[in-house]
PDB file of C-alpha atoms and ligand atoms in Angstrom:
ATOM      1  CA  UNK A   1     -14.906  -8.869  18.765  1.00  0.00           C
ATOM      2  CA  UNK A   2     -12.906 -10.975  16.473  1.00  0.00           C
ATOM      3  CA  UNK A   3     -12.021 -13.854  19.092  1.00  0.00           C
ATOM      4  CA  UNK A   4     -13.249 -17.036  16.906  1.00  0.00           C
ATOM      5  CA  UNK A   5     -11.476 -19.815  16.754  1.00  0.00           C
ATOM      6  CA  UNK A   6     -10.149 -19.187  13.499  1.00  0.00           C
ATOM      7  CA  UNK A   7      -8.597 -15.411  14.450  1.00  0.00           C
ATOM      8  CA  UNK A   8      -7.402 -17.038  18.056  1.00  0.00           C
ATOM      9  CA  UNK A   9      -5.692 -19.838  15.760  1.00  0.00           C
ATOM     10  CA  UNK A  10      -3.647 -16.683  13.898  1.00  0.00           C
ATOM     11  CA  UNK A  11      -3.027 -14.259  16.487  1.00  0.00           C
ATOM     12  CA  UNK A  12      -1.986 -17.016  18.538  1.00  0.00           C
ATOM     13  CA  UNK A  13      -4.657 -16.570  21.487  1.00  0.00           C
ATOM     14  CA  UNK A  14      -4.108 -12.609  21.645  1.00  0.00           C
ATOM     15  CA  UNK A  15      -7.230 -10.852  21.058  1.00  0.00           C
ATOM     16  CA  UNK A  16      -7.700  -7.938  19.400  1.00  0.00           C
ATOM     17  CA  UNK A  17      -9.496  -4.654  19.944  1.00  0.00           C
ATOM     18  CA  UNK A  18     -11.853  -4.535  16.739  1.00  0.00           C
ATOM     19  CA  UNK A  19     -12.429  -5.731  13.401  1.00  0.00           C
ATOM     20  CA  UNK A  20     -11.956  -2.275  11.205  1.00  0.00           C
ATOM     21  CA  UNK A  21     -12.845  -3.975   7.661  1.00  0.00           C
ATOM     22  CA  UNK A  22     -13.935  -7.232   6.988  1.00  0.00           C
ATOM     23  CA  UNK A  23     -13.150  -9.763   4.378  1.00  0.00           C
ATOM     24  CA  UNK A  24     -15.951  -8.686   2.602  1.00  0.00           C
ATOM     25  CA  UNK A  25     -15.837  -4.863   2.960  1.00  0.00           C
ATOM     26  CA  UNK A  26     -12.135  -5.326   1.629  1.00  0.00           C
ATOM     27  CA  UNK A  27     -12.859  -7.179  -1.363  1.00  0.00           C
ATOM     28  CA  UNK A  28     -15.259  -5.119  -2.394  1.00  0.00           C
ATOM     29  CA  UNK A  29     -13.288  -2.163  -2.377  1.00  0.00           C
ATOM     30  CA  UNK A  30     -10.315  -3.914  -3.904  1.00  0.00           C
ATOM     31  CA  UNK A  31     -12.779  -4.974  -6.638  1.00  0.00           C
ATOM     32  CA  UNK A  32     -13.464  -1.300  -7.401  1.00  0.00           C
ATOM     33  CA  UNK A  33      -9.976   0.022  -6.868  1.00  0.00           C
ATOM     34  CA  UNK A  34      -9.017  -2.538  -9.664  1.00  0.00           C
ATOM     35  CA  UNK A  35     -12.021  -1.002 -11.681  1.00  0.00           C
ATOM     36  CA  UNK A  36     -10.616   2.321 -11.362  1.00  0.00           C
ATOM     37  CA  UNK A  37      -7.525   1.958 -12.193  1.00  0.00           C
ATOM     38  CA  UNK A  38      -8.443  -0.099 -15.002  1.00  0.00           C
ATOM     39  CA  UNK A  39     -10.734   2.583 -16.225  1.00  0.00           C
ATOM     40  CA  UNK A  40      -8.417   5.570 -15.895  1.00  0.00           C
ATOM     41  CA  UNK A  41      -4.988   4.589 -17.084  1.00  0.00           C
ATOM     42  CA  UNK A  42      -5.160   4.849 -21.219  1.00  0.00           C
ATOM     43  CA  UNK A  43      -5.912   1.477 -23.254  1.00  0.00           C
ATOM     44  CA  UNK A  44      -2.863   0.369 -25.111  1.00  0.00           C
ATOM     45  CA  UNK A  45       0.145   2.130 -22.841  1.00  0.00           C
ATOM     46  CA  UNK A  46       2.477  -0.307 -20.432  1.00  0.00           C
ATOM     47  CA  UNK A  47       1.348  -0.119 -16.860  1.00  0.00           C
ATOM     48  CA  UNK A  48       3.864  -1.453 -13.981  1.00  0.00           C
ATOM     49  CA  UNK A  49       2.891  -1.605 -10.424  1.00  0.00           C
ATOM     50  CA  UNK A  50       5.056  -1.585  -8.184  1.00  0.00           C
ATOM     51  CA  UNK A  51       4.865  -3.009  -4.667  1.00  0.00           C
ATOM     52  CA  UNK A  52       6.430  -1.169  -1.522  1.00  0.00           C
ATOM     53  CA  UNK A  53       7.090  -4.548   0.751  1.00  0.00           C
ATOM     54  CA  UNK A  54       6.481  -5.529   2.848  1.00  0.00           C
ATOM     55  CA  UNK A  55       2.976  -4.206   3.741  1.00  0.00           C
ATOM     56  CA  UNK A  56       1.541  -4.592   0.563  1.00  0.00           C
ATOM     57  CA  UNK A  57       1.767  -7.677  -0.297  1.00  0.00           C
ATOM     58  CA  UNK A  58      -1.861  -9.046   0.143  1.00  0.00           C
ATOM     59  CA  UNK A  59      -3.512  -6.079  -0.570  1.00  0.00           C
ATOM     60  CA  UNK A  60      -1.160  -6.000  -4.144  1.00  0.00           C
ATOM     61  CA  UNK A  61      -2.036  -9.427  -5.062  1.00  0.00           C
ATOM     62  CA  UNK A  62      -6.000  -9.220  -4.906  1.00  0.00           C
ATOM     63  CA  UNK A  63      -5.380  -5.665  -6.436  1.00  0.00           C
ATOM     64  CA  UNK A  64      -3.539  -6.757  -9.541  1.00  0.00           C
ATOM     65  CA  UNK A  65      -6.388  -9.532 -10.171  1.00  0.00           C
ATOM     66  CA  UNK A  66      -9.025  -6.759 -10.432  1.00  0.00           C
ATOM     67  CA  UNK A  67      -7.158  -4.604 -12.861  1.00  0.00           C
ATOM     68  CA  UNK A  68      -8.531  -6.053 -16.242  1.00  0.00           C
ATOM     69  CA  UNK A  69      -6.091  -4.528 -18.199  1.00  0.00           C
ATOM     70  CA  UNK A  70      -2.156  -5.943 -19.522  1.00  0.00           C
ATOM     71  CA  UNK A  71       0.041  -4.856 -17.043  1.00  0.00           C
ATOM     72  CA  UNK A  72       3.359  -5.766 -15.482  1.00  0.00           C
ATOM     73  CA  UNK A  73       4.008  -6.410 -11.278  1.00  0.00           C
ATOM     74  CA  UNK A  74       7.612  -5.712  -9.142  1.00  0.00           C
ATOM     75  CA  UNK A  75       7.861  -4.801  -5.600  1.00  0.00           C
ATOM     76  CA  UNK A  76      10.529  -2.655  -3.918  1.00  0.00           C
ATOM     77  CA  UNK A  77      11.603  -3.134  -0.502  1.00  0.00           C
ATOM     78  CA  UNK A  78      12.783   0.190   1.126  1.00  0.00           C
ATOM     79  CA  UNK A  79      13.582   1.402   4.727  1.00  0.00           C
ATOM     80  CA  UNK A  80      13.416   5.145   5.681  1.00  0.00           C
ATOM     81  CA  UNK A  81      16.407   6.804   8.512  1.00  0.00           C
ATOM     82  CA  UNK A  82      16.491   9.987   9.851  1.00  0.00           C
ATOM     83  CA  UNK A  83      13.646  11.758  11.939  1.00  0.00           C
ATOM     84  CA  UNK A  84      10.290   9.598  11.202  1.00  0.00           C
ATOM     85  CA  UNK A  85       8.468  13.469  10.924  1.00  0.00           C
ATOM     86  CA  UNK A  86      10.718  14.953   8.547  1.00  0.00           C
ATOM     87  CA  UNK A  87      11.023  14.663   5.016  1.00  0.00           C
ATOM     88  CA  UNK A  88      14.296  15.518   4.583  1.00  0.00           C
ATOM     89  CA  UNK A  89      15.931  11.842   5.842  1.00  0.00           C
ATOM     90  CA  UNK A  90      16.552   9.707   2.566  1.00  0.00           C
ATOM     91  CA  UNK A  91      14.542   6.211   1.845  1.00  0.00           C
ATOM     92  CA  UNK A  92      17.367   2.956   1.908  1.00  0.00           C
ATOM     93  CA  UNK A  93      16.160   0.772  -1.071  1.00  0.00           C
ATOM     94  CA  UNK A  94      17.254  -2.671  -0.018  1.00  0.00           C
ATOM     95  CA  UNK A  95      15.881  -4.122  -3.344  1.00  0.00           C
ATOM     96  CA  UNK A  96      15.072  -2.254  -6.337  1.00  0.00           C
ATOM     97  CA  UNK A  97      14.053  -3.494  -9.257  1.00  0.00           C
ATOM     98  CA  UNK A  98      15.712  -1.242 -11.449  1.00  0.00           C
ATOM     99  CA  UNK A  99      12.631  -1.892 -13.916  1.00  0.00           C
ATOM    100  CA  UNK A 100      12.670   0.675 -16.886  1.00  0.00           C
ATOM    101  CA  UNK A 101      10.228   3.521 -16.475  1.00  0.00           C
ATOM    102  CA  UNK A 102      10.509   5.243 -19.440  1.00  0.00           C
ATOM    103  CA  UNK A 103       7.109   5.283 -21.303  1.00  0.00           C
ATOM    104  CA  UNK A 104       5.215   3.443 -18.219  1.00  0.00           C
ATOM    105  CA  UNK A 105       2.419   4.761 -16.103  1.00  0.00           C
ATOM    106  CA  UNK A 106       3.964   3.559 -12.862  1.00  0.00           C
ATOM    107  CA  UNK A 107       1.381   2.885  -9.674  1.00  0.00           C
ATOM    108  CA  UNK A 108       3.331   2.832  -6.554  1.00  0.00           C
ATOM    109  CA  UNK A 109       1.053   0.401  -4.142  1.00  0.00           C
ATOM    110  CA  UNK A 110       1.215   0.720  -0.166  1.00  0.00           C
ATOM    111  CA  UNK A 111      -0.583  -0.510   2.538  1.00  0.00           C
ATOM    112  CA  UNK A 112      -0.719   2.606   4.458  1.00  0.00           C
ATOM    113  CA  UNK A 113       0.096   6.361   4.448  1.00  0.00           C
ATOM    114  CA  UNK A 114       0.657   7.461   8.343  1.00  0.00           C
ATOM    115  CA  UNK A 115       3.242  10.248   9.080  1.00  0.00           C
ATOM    116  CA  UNK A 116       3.766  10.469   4.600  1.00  0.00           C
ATOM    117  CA  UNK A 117       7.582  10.284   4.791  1.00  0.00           C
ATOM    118  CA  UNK A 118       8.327   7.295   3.087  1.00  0.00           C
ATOM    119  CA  UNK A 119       6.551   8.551   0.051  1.00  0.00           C
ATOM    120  CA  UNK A 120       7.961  12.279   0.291  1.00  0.00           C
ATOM    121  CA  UNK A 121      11.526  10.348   0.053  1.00  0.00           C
ATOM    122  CA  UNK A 122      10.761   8.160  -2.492  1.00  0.00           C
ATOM    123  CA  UNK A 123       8.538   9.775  -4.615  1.00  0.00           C
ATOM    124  CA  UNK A 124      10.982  12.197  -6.094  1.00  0.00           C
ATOM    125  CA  UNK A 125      13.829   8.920  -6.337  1.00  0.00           C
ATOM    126  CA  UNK A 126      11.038   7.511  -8.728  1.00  0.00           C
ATOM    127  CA  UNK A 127      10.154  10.380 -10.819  1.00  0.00           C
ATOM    128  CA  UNK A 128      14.153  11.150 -11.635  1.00  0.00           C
ATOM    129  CA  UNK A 129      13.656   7.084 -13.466  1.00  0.00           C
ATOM    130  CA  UNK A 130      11.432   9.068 -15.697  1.00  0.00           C
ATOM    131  CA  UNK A 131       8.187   7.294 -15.665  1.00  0.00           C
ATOM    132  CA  UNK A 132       5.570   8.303 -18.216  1.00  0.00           C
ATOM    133  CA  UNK A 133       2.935   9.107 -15.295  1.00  0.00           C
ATOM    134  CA  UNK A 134       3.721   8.217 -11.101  1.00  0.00           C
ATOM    135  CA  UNK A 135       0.999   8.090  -9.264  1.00  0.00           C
ATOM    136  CA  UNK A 136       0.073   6.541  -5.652  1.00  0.00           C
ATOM    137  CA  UNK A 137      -2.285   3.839  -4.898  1.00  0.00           C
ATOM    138  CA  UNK A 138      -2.689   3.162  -1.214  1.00  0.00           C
ATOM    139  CA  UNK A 139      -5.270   0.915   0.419  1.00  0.00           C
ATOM    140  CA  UNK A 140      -5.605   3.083   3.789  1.00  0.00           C
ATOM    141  CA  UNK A 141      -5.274   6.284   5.031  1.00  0.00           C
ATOM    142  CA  UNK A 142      -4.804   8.516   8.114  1.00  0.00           C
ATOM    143  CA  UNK A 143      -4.989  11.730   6.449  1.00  0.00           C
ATOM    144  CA  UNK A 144      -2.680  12.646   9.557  1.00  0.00           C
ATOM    145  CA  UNK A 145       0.479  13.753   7.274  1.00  0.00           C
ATOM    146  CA  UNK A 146       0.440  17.645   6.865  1.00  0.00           C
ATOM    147  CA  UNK A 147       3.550  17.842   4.481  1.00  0.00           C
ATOM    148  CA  UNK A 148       1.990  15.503   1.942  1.00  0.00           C
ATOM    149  CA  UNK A 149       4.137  15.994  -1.298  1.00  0.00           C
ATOM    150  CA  UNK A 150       2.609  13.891  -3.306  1.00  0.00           C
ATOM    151  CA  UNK A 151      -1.809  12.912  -2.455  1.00  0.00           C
ATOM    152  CA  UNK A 152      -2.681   9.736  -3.286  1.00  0.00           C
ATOM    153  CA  UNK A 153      -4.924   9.123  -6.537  1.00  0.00           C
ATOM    154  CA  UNK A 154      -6.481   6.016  -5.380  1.00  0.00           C
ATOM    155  CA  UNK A 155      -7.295   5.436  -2.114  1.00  0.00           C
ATOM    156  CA  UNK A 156      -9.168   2.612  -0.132  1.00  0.00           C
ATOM    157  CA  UNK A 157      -9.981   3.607   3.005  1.00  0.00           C
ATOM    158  CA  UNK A 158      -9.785   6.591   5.136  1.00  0.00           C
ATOM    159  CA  UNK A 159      -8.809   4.656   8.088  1.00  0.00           C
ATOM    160  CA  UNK A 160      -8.974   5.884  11.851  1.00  0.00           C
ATOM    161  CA  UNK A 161      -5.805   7.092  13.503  1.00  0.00           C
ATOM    162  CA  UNK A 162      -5.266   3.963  15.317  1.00  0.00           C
ATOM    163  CA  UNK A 163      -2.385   0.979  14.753  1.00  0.00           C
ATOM    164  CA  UNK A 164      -3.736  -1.122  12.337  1.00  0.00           C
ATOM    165  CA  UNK A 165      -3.200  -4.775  11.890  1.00  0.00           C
ATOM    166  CA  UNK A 166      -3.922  -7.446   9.607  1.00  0.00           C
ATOM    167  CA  UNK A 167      -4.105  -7.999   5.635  1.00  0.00           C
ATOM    168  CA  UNK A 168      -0.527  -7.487   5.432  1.00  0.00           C
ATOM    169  CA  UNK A 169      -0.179  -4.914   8.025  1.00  0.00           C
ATOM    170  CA  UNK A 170       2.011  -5.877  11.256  1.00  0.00           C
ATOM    171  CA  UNK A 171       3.187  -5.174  14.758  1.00  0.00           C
ATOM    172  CA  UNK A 172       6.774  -6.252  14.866  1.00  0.00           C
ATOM    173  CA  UNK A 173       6.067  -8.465  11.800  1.00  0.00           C
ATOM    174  CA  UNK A 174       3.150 -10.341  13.220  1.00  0.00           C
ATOM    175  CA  UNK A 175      -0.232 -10.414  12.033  1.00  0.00           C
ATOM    176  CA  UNK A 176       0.269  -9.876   8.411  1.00  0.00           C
ATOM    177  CA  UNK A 177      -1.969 -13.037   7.725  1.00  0.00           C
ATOM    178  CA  UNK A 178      -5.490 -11.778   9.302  1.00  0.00           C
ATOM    179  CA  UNK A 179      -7.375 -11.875   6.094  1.00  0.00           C
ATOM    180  CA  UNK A 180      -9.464  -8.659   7.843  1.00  0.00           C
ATOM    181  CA  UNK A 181      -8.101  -5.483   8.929  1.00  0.00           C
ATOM    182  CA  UNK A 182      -8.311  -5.145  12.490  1.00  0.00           C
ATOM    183  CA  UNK A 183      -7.121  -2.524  15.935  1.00  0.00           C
ATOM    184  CA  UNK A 184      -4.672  -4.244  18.157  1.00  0.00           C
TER     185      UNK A 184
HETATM  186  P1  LIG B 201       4.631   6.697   6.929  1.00  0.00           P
HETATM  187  O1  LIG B 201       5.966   6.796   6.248  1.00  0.00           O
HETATM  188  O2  LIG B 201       4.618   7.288   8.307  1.00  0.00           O
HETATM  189  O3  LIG B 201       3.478   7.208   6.070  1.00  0.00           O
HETATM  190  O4  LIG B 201       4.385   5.185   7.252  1.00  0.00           O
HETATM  191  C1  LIG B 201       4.116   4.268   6.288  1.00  0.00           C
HETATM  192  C2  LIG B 201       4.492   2.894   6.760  1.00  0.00           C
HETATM  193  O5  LIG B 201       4.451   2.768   8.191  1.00  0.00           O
HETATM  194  C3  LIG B 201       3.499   1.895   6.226  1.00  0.00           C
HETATM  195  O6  LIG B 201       3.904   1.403   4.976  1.00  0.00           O
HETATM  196  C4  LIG B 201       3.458   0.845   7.300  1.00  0.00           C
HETATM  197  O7  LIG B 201       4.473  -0.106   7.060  1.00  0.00           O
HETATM  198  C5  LIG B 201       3.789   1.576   8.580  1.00  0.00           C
HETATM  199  N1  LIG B 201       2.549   1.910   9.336  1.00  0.00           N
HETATM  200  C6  LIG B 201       2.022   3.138   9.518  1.00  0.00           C
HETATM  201  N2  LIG B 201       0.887   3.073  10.250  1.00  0.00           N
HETATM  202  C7  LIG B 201       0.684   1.764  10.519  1.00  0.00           C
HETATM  203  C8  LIG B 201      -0.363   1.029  11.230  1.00  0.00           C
HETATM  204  O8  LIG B 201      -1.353   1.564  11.751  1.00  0.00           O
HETATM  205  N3  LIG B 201      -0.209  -0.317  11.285  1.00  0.00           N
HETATM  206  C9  LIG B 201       0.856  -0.973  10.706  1.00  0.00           C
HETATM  207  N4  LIG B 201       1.828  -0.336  10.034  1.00  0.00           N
HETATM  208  C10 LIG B 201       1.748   1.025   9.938  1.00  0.00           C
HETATM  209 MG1  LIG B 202       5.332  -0.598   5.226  1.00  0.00          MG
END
């Protein structure tokens, strides 16, 4: 049980189920997500990640560090409407970067993929920019979405279908600053 004083400090005195992945466990996994990525996108050609806040944030900032490679970082901010088990809604981009594509490999970073229908909206919105590759990188995973348009190349964890906290993740924006991953 994560009660110490330090976890009691952030949550405030609520305590939480579990610990799903420590600091440790996390870090090393970022390290070799970084490795990968590093590895597998060609020496030489631009590389922008790109951020979906605010989930990501944490998880985005250790990643980048472990990617030994030049490469350039923006986030996007977007917010999906319509039925949350549909694709067919459309994703609200309340910032965009409007960074040029053309010629980048382009790594779109989230925290998590639950139901998939923020990425089967905004998936195709980033392709039309005309990126030179667009590919996924997400740190967990329910593996609950059956409509999947677009699978994930890099993934961290294949996380348990419970509501996830912690390292960025919230509940009604708190928790994001558990430096673990944890079930509320
Ligand atoms: P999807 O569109 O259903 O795949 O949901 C993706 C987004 O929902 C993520 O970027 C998170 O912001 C949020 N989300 C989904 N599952 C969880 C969870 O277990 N904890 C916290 N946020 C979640
Ligand atoms: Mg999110």
């Amino acid at each position: 049980m994560p009660d110490t004083d330090l976890t009691l400090a952030r949550t405030g005195g609520r305590k939480l189920a579990r610990i799903v992945y420590d600091e440790g466990q996390i870090a090393a996994r970022v390290g070799e997500m970084g490795r990968q990525i590093a590895a597998e996108i060609p020496e030489g050609e631009p590389l922008l990640v790109l951020g979906l806040l605010k989930g990501s944030f944490i998880f985005v900032s250790d990643l980048v560090r472990q990617i030994v490679r030049p490469l350039q970082v923006d986030f996007l901010v977007a917010s999906s409407y319509g039925s949350g088990t549909t694709t067919s809604g459309t994703v609200n981009l309340l910032y965009d970067p409007n960074a040029d594509f053309r010629d980048r490999h382009v790594i779109v970073v989230e925290d998590i993929v639950d139901s998939g229908t923020t990425l089967n909206r905004l998936m195709p919105m980033l392709k039309e920019r005309g990126p030179r590759t667009l590919e996924i990188c997400t740190l967990l995973h329910k593996h609950i979405a059956t409509n999947l348009d677009w699978e994930p190349r890099w993934v961290g964890f294949d996380a348990p279908h419970e509501f996830l906290i912690g390292y960025g993740l919230d509940h009604s924006e708190d928790f994001r600053n558990l430096p673990f991953i944890g079930s509320l």
